[in-house]
Amino acid sequence: MSGKQNWIAARGAPLRGELGIPGDKSVSHRAVMFAALADGVSEIDGFLEGEDTRATAKVFAQLGVKIGTPSPSRRIVHGVGVDGLQAPSGPLDCGNAGTGMRLLAGLLAAQKFDSVLVGDESLSKRPMRRVSAPLAEMGAKIDTEEGGLPPLRIHGGRRLHGIDFVSPVASAQVKSAVLLAGLYADGATSVREPHPTRDYTERMLSAFGVDIEFSPGYAKLRGGQRLRATDIAVPADFSSAAFFLVAASIVPGSELRLRAVGLNPRRTGLLAALRLMGADIREENASSHGGEPVADLVVRHAPLRGIEVPVELVPDMIDEFPALFVAAACAEGPTVVRGAAELRVKESDRLATMATGLRALGLRVDETPDGATIFPGTLRGGRVDSHGDHRIAMSFAVAAQVAEGEVEIGDVANVATSFPDFDGLARRAGFSLRAG
């Protein structure tokens, strides 16, 4: 998808069948990065064929890494070692990928050459000082636009030193940027978080042979280590599965099986929240892919009840709140969200955008600075604007499946950044969804 696009969504059929969800975006980003830095050749199976992850792969090609694509969702990465990246001939375009830009900032801050990281209109509005500030403490020099916004102009040739960083925000991207810089720093680098965040970076660095100590909310490694090539099987993306978990929960008569979904414990807060609301979701065929726990998720329609979302779940479901808002809209009784101020600095202000969209469909939503209260009711037809935010667009496609009229969803092109062919997969499952 490209350019401004709209969807028209409406009440569909019960959702049935077995779905293969695309590969995990966070794991795909890291797999390409760490394979590029490794000594030897790594194969990645299940790579997400999205615009964000392709942008990251293209960046490493610009940095001198040979990456083959023998078939869709597979990459063969010829690692150049931690000291083998080459100076790019121009700016490095991260597209819409906040993960890509923030992790690359940590990695490139330690290189001998200068580099510039740019992004699309949405990414160019996202805060980067949360990354540039701790990297500066390590000795890096990164210039940003006013307000700490991209582009990031990274000065090479700086000698970095390890730090004990106490992060003011619970962000896996910030933690990962500091740890990647720490691979090149003198001494040890540690990160402590106010709440535990996703540990993809720690798990995968360990899989690539890095000696790293980590536990919930804490990670530490020493500089000067090398990475060893390894093959990675990318699990299905839980954030992408989230839309179908909610849809099958709220559409009467539904039963879906989602195959081999990644169940990293720092990622599945939504699963816990939906179960607190009464959702019928069970796990089957549990196994492990590349150090990540996976299982089939079988979800059946069930009546949901409103809850006060436990604050301790918030960091583990920060990307899934748009989908949760839809579940809350269809529950019995209000749902209260607190401690989610991070949603205001994602691809859009997700609190405001979801609240505005649900109001346009006839519901009452009371916003607070760090959350909202969603009062359920009958969803009617109407028009909502996703503001170019892929998760907002997909969430309203889910909401429309129980609405009383057609829902027009504006500006959906960015869905391709994280979930290519969402609309096709959704229609095969039973959604009523078409281009507008």
mmCIF file of C-alpha atoms in Angstrom, residues 1 6-13 15 242-244 246-248 250-251 322-323 326-327 330 354 357-358 361 379 382-386 389-403 405-410 412 415 419 422-427 430-435:
data_model
loop_
_atom_site.group_PDB
_atom_site.id
_atom_site.type_symbol
_atom_site.label_atom_id
_atom_site.label_comp_id
_atom_site.label_asym_id
_atom_site.label_seq_id
_atom_site.Cartn_x
_atom_site.Cartn_y
_atom_site.Cartn_z
ATOM 1 C CA MET A 1 0.000 0.000 0.000
ATOM 2 C CA ASN A 6 -8.994 4.389 3.149
ATOM 3 C CA TRP A 7 -10.866 1.266 4.184
ATOM 4 C CA ILE A 8 -14.589 0.633 4.403
ATOM 5 C CA ALA A 9 -15.338 -1.913 7.115
ATOM 6 C CA ALA A 10 -18.636 -3.318 8.341
ATOM 7 C CA ARG A 11 -20.188 -6.140 10.335
ATOM 8 C CA GLY A 12 -18.775 -9.405 9.002
ATOM 9 C CA ALA A 13 -19.184 -13.136 9.485
ATOM 10 C CA LEU A 15 -14.309 -15.483 12.417
ATOM 11 C CA ALA A 242 -3.736 -9.034 19.071
ATOM 12 C CA PHE A 243 -6.240 -7.714 16.519
ATOM 13 C CA PHE A 244 -7.557 -11.207 15.832
ATOM 14 C CA VAL A 246 -9.897 -9.132 20.161
ATOM 15 C CA ALA A 247 -11.964 -9.647 17.005
ATOM 16 C CA ALA A 248 -12.718 -13.300 17.742
ATOM 17 C CA ILE A 250 -16.156 -9.822 20.407
ATOM 18 C CA VAL A 251 -17.740 -11.300 17.227
ATOM 19 C CA PRO A 322 -5.617 0.416 20.585
ATOM 20 C CA ALA A 323 -6.908 -3.162 20.336
ATOM 21 C CA VAL A 326 -11.967 -1.913 21.106
ATOM 22 C CA ALA A 327 -12.400 -4.824 23.500
ATOM 23 C CA CYS A 330 -17.686 -4.111 23.637
ATOM 24 C CA MET A 354 -8.577 6.158 19.860
ATOM 25 C CA GLY A 357 -12.452 7.615 16.914
ATOM 26 C CA LEU A 358 -14.614 5.788 19.451
ATOM 27 C CA LEU A 361 -18.747 5.826 16.551
ATOM 28 C CA LEU A 379 -20.966 1.084 18.013
ATOM 29 C CA GLY A 382 -19.103 6.664 10.931
ATOM 30 C CA ARG A 383 -15.733 7.943 9.821
ATOM 31 C CA VAL A 384 -12.514 7.747 11.816
ATOM 32 C CA ASP A 385 -9.014 8.924 10.970
ATOM 33 C CA SER A 386 -6.058 6.710 11.846
ATOM 34 C CA ASP A 389 -0.988 4.949 12.600
ATOM 35 C CA HIS A 390 -1.163 1.306 11.529
ATOM 36 C CA ARG A 391 -2.374 -0.001 14.890
ATOM 37 C CA ILE A 392 -5.187 2.553 15.039
ATOM 38 C CA ALA A 393 -6.311 1.597 11.515
ATOM 39 C CA MET A 394 -6.392 -2.133 12.273
ATOM 40 C CA SER A 395 -8.153 -1.592 15.602
ATOM 41 C CA PHE A 396 -11.026 0.261 13.961
ATOM 42 C CA ALA A 397 -11.257 -2.457 11.309
ATOM 43 C CA VAL A 398 -11.874 -4.817 14.243
ATOM 44 C CA ALA A 399 -14.411 -2.461 15.850
ATOM 45 C CA ALA A 400 -16.360 -2.251 12.594
ATOM 46 C CA GLN A 401 -17.041 -5.993 12.703
ATOM 47 C CA VAL A 402 -19.610 -5.375 15.449
ATOM 48 C CA ALA A 403 -20.778 -1.889 14.387
ATOM 49 C CA GLY A 405 -23.208 0.632 10.099
ATOM 50 C CA GLU A 406 -20.222 1.008 7.816
ATOM 51 C CA VAL A 407 -17.050 2.500 9.255
ATOM 52 C CA GLU A 408 -14.751 4.458 6.966
ATOM 53 C CA ILE A 409 -11.155 4.371 8.216
ATOM 54 C CA GLY A 410 -8.923 7.086 6.821
ATOM 55 C CA VAL A 412 -4.426 3.308 6.315
ATOM 56 C CA VAL A 415 -0.504 -0.751 7.843
ATOM 57 C CA PHE A 419 1.368 -6.093 8.937
ATOM 58 C CA PHE A 422 -3.647 -7.540 6.993
ATOM 59 C CA ASP A 423 -6.749 -6.750 4.949
ATOM 60 C CA GLY A 424 -6.428 -9.948 2.878
ATOM 61 C CA LEU A 425 -5.873 -12.148 5.929
ATOM 62 C CA ALA A 426 -8.738 -10.438 7.757
ATOM 63 C CA ARG A 427 -11.144 -11.048 4.863
ATOM 64 C CA GLY A 430 -14.426 -13.435 7.946
ATOM 65 C CA PHE A 431 -13.968 -9.646 8.144
ATOM 66 C CA SER A 432 -16.011 -7.347 5.945
ATOM 67 C CA LEU A 433 -13.260 -4.987 4.767
ATOM 68 C CA ARG A 434 -12.547 -3.321 1.446
ATOM 69 C CA ALA A 435 -10.630 -0.422 -0.029
#
